[in-house]
Short mmCIF file of C-alpha atoms in Angstrom, two decimals:
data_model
loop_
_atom_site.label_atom_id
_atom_site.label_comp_id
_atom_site.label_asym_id
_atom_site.label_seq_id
_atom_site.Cartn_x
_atom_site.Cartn_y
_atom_site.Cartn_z
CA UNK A 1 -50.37 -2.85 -22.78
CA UNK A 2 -52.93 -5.71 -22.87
CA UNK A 3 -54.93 -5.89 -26.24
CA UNK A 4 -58.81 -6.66 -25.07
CA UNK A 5 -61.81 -5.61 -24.15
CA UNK A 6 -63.91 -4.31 -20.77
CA UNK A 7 -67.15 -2.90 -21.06
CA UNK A 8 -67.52 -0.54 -17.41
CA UNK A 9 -71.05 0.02 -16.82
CA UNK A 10 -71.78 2.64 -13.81
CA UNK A 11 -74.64 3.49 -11.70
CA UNK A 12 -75.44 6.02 -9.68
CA UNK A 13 -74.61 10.25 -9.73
CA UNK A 14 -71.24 11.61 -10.09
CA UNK A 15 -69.73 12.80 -6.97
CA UNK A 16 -68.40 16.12 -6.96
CA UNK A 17 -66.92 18.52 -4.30
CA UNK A 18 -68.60 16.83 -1.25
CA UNK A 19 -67.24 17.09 2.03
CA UNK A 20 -66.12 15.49 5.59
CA UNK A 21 -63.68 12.64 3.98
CA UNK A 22 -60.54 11.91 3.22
CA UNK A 23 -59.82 10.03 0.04
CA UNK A 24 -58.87 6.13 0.98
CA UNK A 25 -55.28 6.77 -1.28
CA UNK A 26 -54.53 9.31 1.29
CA UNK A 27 -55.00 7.93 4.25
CA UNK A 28 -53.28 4.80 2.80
CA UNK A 29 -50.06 7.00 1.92
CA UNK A 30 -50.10 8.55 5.33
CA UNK A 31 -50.23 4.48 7.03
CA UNK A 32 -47.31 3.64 4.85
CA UNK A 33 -45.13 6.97 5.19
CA UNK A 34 -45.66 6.41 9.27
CA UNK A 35 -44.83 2.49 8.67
CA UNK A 36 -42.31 3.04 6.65
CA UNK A 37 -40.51 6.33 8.85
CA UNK A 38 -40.33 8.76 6.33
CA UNK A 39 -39.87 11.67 7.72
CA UNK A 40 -42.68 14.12 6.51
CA UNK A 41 -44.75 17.11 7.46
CA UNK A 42 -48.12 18.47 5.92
CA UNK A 43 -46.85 22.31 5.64
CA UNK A 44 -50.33 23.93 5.70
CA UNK A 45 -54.49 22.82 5.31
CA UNK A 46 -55.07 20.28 7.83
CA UNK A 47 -58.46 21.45 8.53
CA UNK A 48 -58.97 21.77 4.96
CA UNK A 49 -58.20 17.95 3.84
CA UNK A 50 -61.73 16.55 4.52
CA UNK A 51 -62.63 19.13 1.47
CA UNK A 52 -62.76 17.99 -1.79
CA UNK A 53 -62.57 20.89 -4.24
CA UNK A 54 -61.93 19.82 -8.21
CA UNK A 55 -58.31 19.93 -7.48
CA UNK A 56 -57.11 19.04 -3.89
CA UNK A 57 -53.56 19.91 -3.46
CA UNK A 58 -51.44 19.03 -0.68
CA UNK A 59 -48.37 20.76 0.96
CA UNK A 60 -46.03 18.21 2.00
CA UNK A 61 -42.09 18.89 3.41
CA UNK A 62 -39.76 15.62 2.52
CA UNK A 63 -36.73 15.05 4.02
CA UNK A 64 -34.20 15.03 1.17
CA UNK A 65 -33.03 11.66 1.79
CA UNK A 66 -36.34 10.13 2.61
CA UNK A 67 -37.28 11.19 -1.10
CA UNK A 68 -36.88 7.85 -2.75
CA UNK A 69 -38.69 6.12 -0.40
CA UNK A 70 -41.71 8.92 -0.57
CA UNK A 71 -41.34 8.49 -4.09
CA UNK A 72 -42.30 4.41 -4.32
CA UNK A 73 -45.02 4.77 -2.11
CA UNK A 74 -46.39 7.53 -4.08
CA UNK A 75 -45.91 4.84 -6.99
CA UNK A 76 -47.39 2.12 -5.71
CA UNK A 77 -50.52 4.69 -4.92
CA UNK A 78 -51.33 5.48 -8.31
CA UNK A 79 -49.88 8.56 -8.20
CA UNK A 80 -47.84 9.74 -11.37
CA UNK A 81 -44.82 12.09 -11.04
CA UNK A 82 -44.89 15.31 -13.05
CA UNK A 83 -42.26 17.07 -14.42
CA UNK A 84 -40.33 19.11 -12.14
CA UNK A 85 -37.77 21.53 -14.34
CA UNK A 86 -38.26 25.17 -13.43
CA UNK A 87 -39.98 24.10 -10.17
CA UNK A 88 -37.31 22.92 -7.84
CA UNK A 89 -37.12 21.95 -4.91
CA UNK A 90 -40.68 21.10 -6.00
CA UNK A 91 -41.98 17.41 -6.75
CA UNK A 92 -45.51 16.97 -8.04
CA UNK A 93 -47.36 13.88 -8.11
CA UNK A 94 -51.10 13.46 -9.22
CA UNK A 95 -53.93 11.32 -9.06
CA UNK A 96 -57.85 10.92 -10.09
CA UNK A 97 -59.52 9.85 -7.81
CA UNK A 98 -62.49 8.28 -8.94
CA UNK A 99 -64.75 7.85 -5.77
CA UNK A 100 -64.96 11.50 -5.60
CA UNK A 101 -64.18 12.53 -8.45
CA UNK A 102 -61.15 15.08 -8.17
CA UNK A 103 -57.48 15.14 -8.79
CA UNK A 104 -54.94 15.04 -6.13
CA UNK A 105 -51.88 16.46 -6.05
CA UNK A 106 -49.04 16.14 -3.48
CA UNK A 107 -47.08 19.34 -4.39
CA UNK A 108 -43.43 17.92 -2.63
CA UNK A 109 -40.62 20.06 -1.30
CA UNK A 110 -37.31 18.97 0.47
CA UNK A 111 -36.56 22.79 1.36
CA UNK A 112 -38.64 25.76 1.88
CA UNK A 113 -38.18 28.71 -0.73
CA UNK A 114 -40.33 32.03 -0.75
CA UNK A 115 -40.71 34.60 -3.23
CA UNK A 116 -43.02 35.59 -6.45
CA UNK A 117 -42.81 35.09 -9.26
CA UNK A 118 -40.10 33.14 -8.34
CA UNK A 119 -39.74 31.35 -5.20
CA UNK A 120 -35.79 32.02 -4.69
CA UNK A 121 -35.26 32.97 -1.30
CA UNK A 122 -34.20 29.50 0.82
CA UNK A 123 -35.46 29.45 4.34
CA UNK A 124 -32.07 28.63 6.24
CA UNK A 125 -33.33 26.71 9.21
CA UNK A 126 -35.93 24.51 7.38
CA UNK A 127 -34.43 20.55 8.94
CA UNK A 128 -35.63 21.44 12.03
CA UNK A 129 -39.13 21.63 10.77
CA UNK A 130 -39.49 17.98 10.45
CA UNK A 131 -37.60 17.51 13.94
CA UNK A 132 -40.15 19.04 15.49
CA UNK A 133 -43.20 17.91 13.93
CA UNK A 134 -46.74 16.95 15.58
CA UNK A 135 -48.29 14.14 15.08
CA UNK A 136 -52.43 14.96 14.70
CA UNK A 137 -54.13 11.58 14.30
CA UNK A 138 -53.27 10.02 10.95
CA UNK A 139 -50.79 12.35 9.68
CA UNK A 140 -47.71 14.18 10.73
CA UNK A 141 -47.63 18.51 10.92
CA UNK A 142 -45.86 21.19 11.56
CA UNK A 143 -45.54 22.35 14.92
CA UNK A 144 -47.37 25.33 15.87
CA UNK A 145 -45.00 27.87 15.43
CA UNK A 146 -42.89 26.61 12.57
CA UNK A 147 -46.83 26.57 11.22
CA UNK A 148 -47.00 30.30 11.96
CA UNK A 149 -43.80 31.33 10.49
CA UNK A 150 -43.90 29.40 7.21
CA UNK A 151 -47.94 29.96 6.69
CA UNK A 152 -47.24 34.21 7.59
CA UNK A 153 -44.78 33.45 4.99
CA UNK A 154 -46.05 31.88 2.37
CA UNK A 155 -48.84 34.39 2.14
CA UNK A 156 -46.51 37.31 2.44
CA UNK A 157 -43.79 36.53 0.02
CA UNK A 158 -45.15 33.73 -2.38
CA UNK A 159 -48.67 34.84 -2.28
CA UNK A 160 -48.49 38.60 -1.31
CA UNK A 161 -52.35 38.07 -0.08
CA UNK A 162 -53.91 36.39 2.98
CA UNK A 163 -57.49 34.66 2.10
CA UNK A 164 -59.76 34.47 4.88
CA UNK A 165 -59.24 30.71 5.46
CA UNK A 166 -55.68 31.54 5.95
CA UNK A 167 -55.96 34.37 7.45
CA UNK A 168 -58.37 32.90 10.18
CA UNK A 169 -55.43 30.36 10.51
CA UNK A 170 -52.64 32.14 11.54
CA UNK A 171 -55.22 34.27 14.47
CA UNK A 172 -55.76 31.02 15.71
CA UNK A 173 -51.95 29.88 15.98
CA UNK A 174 -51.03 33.33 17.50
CA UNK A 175 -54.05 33.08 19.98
CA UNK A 176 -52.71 29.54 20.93
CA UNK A 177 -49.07 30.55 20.83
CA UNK A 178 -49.61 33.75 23.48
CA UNK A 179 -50.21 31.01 26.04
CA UNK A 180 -47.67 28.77 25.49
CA UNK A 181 -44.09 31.05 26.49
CA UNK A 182 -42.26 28.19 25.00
CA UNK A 183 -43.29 27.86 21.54
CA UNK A 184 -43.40 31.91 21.68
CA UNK A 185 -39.72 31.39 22.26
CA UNK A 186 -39.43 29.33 19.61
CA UNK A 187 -40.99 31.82 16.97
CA UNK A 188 -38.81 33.94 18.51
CA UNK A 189 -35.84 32.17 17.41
CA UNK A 190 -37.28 31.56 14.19
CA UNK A 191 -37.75 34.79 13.26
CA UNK A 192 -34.41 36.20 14.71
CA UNK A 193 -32.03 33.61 13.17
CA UNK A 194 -34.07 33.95 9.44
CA UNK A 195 -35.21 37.76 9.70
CA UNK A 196 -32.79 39.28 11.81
CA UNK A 197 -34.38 42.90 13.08
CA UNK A 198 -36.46 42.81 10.16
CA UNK A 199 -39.87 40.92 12.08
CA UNK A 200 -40.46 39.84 15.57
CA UNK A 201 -42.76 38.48 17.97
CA UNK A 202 -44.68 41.50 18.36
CA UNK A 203 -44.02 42.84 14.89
CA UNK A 204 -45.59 39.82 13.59
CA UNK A 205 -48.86 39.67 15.98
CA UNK A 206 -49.54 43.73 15.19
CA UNK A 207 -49.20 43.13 11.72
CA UNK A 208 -51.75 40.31 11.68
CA UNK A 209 -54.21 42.41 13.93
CA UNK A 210 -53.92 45.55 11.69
CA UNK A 211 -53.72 43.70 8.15
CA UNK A 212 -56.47 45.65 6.32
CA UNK A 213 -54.58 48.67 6.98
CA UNK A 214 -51.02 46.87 5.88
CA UNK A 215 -49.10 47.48 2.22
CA UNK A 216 -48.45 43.92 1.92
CA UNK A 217 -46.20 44.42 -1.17
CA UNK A 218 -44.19 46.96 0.24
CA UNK A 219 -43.77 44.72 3.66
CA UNK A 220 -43.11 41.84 1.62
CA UNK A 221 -40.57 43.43 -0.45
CA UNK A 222 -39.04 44.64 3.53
CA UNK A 223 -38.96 41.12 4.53
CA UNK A 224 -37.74 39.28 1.26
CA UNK A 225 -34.77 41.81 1.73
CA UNK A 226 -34.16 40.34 4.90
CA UNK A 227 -34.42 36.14 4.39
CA UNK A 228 -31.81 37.24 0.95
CA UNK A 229 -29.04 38.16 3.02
CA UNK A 230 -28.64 34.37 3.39
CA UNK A 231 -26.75 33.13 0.46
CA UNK A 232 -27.98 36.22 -1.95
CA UNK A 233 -25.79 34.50 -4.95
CA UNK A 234 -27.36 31.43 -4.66
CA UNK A 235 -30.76 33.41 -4.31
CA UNK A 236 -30.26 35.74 -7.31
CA UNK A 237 -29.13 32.52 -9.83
CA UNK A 238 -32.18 31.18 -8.26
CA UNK A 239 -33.83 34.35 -9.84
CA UNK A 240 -32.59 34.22 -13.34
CA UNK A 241 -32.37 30.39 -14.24
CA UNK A 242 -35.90 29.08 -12.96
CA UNK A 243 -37.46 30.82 -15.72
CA UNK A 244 -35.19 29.71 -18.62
CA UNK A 245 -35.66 26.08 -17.18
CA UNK A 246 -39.79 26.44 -17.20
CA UNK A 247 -39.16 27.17 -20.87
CA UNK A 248 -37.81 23.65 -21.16
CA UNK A 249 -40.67 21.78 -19.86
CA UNK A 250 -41.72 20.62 -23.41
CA UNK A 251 -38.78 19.02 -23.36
CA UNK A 252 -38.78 16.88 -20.37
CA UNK A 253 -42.14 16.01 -21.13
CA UNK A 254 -40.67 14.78 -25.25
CA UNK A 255 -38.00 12.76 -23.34
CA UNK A 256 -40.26 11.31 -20.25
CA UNK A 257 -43.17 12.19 -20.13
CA UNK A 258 -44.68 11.58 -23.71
CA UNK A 259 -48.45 12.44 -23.76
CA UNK A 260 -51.04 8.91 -24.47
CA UNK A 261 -53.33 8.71 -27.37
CA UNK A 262 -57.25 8.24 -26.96
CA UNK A 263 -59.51 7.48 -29.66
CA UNK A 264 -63.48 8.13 -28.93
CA UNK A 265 -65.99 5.36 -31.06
CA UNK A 266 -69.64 6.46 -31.38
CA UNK A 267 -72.48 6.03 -33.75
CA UNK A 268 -73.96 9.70 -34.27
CA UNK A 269 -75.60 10.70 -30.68
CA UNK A 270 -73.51 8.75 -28.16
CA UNK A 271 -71.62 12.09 -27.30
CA UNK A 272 -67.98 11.92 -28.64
CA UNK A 273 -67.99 15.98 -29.21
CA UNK A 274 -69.34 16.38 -25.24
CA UNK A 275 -66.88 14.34 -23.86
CA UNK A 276 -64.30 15.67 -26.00
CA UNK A 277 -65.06 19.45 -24.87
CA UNK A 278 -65.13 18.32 -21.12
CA UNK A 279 -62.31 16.49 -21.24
CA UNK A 280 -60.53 19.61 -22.20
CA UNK A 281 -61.54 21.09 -18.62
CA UNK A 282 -59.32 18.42 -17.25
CA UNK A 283 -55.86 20.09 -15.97
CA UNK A 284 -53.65 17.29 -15.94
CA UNK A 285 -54.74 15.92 -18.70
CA UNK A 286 -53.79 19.08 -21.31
CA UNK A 287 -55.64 17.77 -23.81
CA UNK A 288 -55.91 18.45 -27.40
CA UNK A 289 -58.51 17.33 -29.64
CA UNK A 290 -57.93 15.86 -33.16
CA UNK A 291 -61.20 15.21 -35.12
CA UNK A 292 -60.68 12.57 -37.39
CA UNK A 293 -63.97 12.42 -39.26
CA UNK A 294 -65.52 14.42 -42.66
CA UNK A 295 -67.39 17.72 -41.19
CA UNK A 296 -65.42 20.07 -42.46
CA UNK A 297 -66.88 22.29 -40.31
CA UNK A 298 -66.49 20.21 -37.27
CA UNK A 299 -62.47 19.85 -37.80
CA UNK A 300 -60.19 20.85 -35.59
CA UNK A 301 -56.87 20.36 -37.83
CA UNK A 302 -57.39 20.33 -41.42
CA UNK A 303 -56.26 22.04 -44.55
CA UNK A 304 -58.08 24.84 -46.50
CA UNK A 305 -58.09 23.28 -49.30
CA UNK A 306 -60.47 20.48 -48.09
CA UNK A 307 -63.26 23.02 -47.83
CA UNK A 308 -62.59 24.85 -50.79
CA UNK A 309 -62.60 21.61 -52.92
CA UNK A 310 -66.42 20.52 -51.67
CA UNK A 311 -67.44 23.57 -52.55
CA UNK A 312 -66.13 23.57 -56.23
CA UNK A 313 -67.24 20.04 -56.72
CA UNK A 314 -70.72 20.61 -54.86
CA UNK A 315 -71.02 23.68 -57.28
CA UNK A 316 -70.20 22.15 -60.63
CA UNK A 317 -72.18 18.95 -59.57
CA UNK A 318 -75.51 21.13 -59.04
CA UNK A 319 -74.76 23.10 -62.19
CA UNK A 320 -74.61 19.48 -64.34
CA UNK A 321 -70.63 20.31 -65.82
CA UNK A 322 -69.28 17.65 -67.70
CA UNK A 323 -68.09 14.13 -65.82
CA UNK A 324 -64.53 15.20 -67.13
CA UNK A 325 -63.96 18.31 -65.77
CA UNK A 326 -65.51 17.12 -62.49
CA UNK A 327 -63.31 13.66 -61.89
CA UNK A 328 -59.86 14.95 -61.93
CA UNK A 329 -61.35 17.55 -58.99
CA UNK A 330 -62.81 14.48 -57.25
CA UNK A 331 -59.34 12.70 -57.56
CA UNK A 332 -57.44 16.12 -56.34
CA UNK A 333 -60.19 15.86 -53.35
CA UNK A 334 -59.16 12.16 -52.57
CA UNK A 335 -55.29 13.51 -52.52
CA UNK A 336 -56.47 16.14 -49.93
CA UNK A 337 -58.19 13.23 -47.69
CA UNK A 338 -55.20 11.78 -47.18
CA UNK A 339 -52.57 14.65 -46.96
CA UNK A 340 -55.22 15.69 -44.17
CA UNK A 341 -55.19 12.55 -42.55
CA UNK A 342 -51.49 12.84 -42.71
CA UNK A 343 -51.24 16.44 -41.16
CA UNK A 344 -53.85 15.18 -38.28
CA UNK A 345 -51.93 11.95 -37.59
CA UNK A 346 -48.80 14.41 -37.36
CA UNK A 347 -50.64 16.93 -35.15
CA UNK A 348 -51.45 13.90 -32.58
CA UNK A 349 -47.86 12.69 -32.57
CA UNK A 350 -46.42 16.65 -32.00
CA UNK A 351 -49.31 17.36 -29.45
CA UNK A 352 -48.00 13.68 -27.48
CA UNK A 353 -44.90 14.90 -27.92
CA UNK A 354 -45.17 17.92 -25.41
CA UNK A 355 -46.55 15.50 -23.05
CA UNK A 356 -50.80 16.38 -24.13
CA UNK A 357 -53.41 13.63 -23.83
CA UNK A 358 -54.34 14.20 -27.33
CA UNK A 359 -58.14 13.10 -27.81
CA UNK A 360 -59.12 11.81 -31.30
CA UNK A 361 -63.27 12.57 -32.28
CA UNK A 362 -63.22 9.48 -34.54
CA UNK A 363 -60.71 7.64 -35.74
CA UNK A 364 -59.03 4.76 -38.12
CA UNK A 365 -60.69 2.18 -36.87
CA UNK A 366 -64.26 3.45 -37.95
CA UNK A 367 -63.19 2.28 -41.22
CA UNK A 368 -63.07 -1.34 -39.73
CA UNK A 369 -67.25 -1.11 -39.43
CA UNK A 370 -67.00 -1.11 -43.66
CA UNK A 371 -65.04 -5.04 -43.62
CA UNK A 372 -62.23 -5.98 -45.60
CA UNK A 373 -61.35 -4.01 -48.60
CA UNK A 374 -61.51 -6.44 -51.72
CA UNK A 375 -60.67 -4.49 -54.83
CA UNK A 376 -57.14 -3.22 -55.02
CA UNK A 377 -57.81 0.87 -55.34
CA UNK A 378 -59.09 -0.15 -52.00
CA UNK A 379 -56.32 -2.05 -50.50
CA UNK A 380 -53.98 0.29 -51.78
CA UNK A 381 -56.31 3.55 -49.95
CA UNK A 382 -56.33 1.75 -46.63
CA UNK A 383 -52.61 0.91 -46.86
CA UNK A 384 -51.78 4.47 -47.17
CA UNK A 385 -54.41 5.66 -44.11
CA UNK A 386 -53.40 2.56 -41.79
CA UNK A 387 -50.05 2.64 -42.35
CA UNK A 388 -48.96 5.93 -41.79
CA UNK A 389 -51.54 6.09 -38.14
CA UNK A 390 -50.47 3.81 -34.96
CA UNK A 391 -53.02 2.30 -32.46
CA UNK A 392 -54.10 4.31 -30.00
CA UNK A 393 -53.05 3.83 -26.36
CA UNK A 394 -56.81 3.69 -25.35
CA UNK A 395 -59.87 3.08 -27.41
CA UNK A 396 -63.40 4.33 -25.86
CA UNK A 397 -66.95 3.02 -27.25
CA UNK A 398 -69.32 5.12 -25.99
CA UNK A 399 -72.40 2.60 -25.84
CA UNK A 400 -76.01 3.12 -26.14
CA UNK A 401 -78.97 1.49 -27.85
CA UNK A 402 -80.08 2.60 -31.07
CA UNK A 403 -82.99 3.97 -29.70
CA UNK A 404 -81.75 6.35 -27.09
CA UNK A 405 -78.91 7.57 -30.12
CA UNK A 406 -81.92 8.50 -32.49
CA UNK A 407 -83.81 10.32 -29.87
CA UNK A 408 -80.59 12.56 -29.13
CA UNK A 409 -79.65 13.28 -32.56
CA UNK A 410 -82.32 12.24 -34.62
CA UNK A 411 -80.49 11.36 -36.90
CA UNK A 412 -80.72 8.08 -39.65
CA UNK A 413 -83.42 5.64 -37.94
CA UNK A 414 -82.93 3.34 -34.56
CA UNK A 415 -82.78 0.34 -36.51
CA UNK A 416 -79.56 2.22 -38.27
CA UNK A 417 -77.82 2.95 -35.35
CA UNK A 418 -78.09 -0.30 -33.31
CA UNK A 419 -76.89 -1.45 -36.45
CA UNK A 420 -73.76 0.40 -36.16
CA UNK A 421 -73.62 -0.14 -32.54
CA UNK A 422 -73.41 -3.71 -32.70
CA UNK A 423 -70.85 -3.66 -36.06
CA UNK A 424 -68.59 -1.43 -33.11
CA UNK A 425 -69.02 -4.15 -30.31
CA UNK A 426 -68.71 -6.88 -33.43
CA UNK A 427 -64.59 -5.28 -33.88
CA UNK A 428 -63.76 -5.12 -30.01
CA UNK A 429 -61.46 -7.87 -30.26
CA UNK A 430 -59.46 -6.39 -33.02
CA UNK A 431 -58.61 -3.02 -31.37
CA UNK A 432 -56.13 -3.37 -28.39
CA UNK A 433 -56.97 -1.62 -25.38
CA UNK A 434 -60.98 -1.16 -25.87
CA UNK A 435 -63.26 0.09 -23.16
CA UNK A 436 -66.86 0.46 -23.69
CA UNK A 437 -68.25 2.64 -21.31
CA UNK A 438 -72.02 2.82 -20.83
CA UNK A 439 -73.09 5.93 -22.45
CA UNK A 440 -77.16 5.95 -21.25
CA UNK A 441 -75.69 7.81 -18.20
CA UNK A 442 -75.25 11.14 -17.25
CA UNK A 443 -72.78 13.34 -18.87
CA UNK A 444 -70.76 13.81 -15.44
CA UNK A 445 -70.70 9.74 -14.86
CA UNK A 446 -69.97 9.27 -18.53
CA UNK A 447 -66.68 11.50 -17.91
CA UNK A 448 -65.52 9.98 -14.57
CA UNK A 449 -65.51 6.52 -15.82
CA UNK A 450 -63.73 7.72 -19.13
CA UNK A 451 -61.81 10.07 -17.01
CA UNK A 452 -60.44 6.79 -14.80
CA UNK A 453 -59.98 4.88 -17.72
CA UNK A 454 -57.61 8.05 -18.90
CA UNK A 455 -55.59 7.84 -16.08
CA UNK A 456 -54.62 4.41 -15.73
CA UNK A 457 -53.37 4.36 -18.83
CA UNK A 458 -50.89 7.19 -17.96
CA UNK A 459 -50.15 5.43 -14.65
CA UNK A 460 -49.12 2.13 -16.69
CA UNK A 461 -47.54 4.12 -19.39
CA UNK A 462 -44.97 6.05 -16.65
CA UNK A 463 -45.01 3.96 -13.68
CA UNK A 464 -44.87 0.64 -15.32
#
């Protein structure tokens, strides 16, 4: 990573869950998957991509070979690959995308599976999906009755509910499939080669048309009967392995996908503990927060002993107890500091470990604002707090005047702050990778452009 600084200043309010577009990266994937001829199919939500919910996830069907190629235009996207172990045939990618201000996610499969919890149960005719897929203006779909079968499906077996979106869905396919004999034949053949006797043609449109008085989980547990008799070994190891491999997730993520470091910078008011707590909302990022600073109270990993010691030195100091008695507690209190520092610099390299943006309120580099060290109690003290915590990945100022800081907190004077402000922008240069991100805006703006910031770190970090 470059060391340096950029200071991102934004205007303008936060978007968030508008509709009627779709997201640039999108449609740019789509041009390059048609370009390119990878064969692809959106599985389900066409009329729902123009939506832009928090999360926006996308069904996709891969041909198995056309995988690698997928894969490095995903890349080149600024999408980031998640791990996959327990999840198979599944591939997950994510992005943030910062115009709008949600995550994507292309949730990948190269076969069709059904079931819950556990989607074991292989579809055994899913290749001819993608031969006969539509093409509906930018983007490649199912046709209209492999739609019907795998959305009926999906709800039945993985979902064992049909939301009204859905629901409203599949009426429409059936209403357009009752005039087209052909693609009636062709659910026809669906359904007989994967169900057998189990679910026809008629079957399926009565079931739809009387669903409120249905037992969906005794019909589902009819119909999963019927797609196991294909391969039930390979179904029932299916079964029993995918949750032993979910267990080792924290793994993969310790070998490949280890979690980025993030230090916040703030004078008192510029909203390190705000941003902290929202950033915790963020799914992808499973963050943990580490506060590095001296409110007890305010500490997120710490020992008890830290509190405990104030309190008996805060105690004999207002009750005017000999110097003697009071310094060796004051020493034993400067021990604690820095086994605490220890045990949080340990927390943040456990929490990376299993793959968690770990989010430090404050960190080493405050002590930069206090200059050199010159006598050598103090060289020694900094040694043994520097040496033992790495840089951060990503450094964030949060920057505001003086002025506006006092009137949040009020707290010390203006004059204080911008002093501290400046003594922040005055060490840019000697902390790599630090942003300063214009912190007179809203909350919302203040976390999208942290929020991008976040994530293109993690795309450098695992795409390269």
């Amino acid at each position: 990573m470059k060391t340096g600084t950029t200071n991102i200043h934004q205007n303008g309010k936060a978007a968030h869950n508008h509709t009627g577009t779709i997201q640039p990266s999108l449609v740019n994937i789509f041009a390059l998957l048609n370009e390119q001829r990878v064969r692809y199919a959106l599985l389900r939500g066409f009329d729902e991509l123009s939506e832009n919910p928090p999360i926006k996830e996308i069904d996709l069907l891969v041909h198995p070979l056309d995988l690698p190629a997928f894969e490095k235009i995903v890349r080149t996207s600024a999408f980031v690959k998640l791990p996959r172990l327990g999840y198979a045939p599944h591939h997950f990618y994510v992005n943030f995308d910062r115009a709008s201000g949600i995550w994507l996610k292309l949730d990948v499969v190269t076969d069709l599976f059904f079931g819950k919890p556990v989607r074991h149960l292989r579809w055994p005719v899913g290749g001819d999906f993608l031969f006969r897929r539509e093409q509906r203006k930018t983007l490649f779909t199912l046709s209209p009755a492999d739609e019907l079968v795998s959305l009926f499906l999906h709800n039945l077996l993985d979902k064992q509910s049909f939301r009204a979106e859905r629901l409203t869905r599949i009426q429409s396919l059936i209403t357009e499939i009752e005039t087209q004999p052909d693609m009636q034949h062709q659910v026809v053949q669906l359904l007989q080669s994967a169900l057998g006797d189990a679910l026809d043609w008629e079957q399926l449109r009565l079931f739809i048309g009387e669903i409120a008085e249905k037992n969906i989980r005794s019909e589902a547990k009819r119909i999963g009967a019927a797609l196991n008799r294909h391969k039930p070994l390979g179904n029932f190891f299916r079964k029993i392995t995918t949750p032993l491999l979910k267990k080792l997730r924290s793994l993969a993520f310790a070998t490949r996908h280890r979690g980025i470091w993030v230090a916040l910078l703030a004078p008192d008011g510029g909203g390190k503990s705000t941003l902290s707590k929202s950033l915790l909302k963020q799914p992808f990022l499973r963050s943990k927060i580490v506060y590095m600073g001296i409110n007890v109270d305010a500490s997120t990993v710490g020992l008890p002993t830290t509190k405990l010691l104030k309190n008996i030195i805060k105690n004999m100091t207002s009750a005017k107890r000999p110097k003697l008695l009071i310094l060796p507690l004051k020493a034993l209190a400067s021990v604690n500091k820095l086994l605490e520092h220890w045990l949080r610099v340990g927390a943040g390299f456990a929490y990376s470990l299993n793959g968690r943006t770990v989010i430090f309120d404050r960190f080493i580099y405050d002590s930069y604002l206090a200059g050199a060290p010159k006598r050598l109690k103090s060289k020694l003290r900094r040694l043994l707090f520097w040496g033992t915590c790495p840089h951060a990945d990503l450094t964030i100022f949060l920057d505001a005047p003086g002025e506006l800081l006092f009137r949040r907190k009020g707290e010390h004077s203006p004059e204080a702050l911008e002093r501290q402000r400046q003594k922040y922008l005055g060490i840019a240069n000697q902390i790599p990778n630090f942003h300063a991100v214009d912190a007179t805006q809203s909350p919302e703006d203040v976390q999208l452009a942290v929020l991008e910031l976040i994530w293109q770190t993690y795309q450098k970090q695992r795409n390269g």
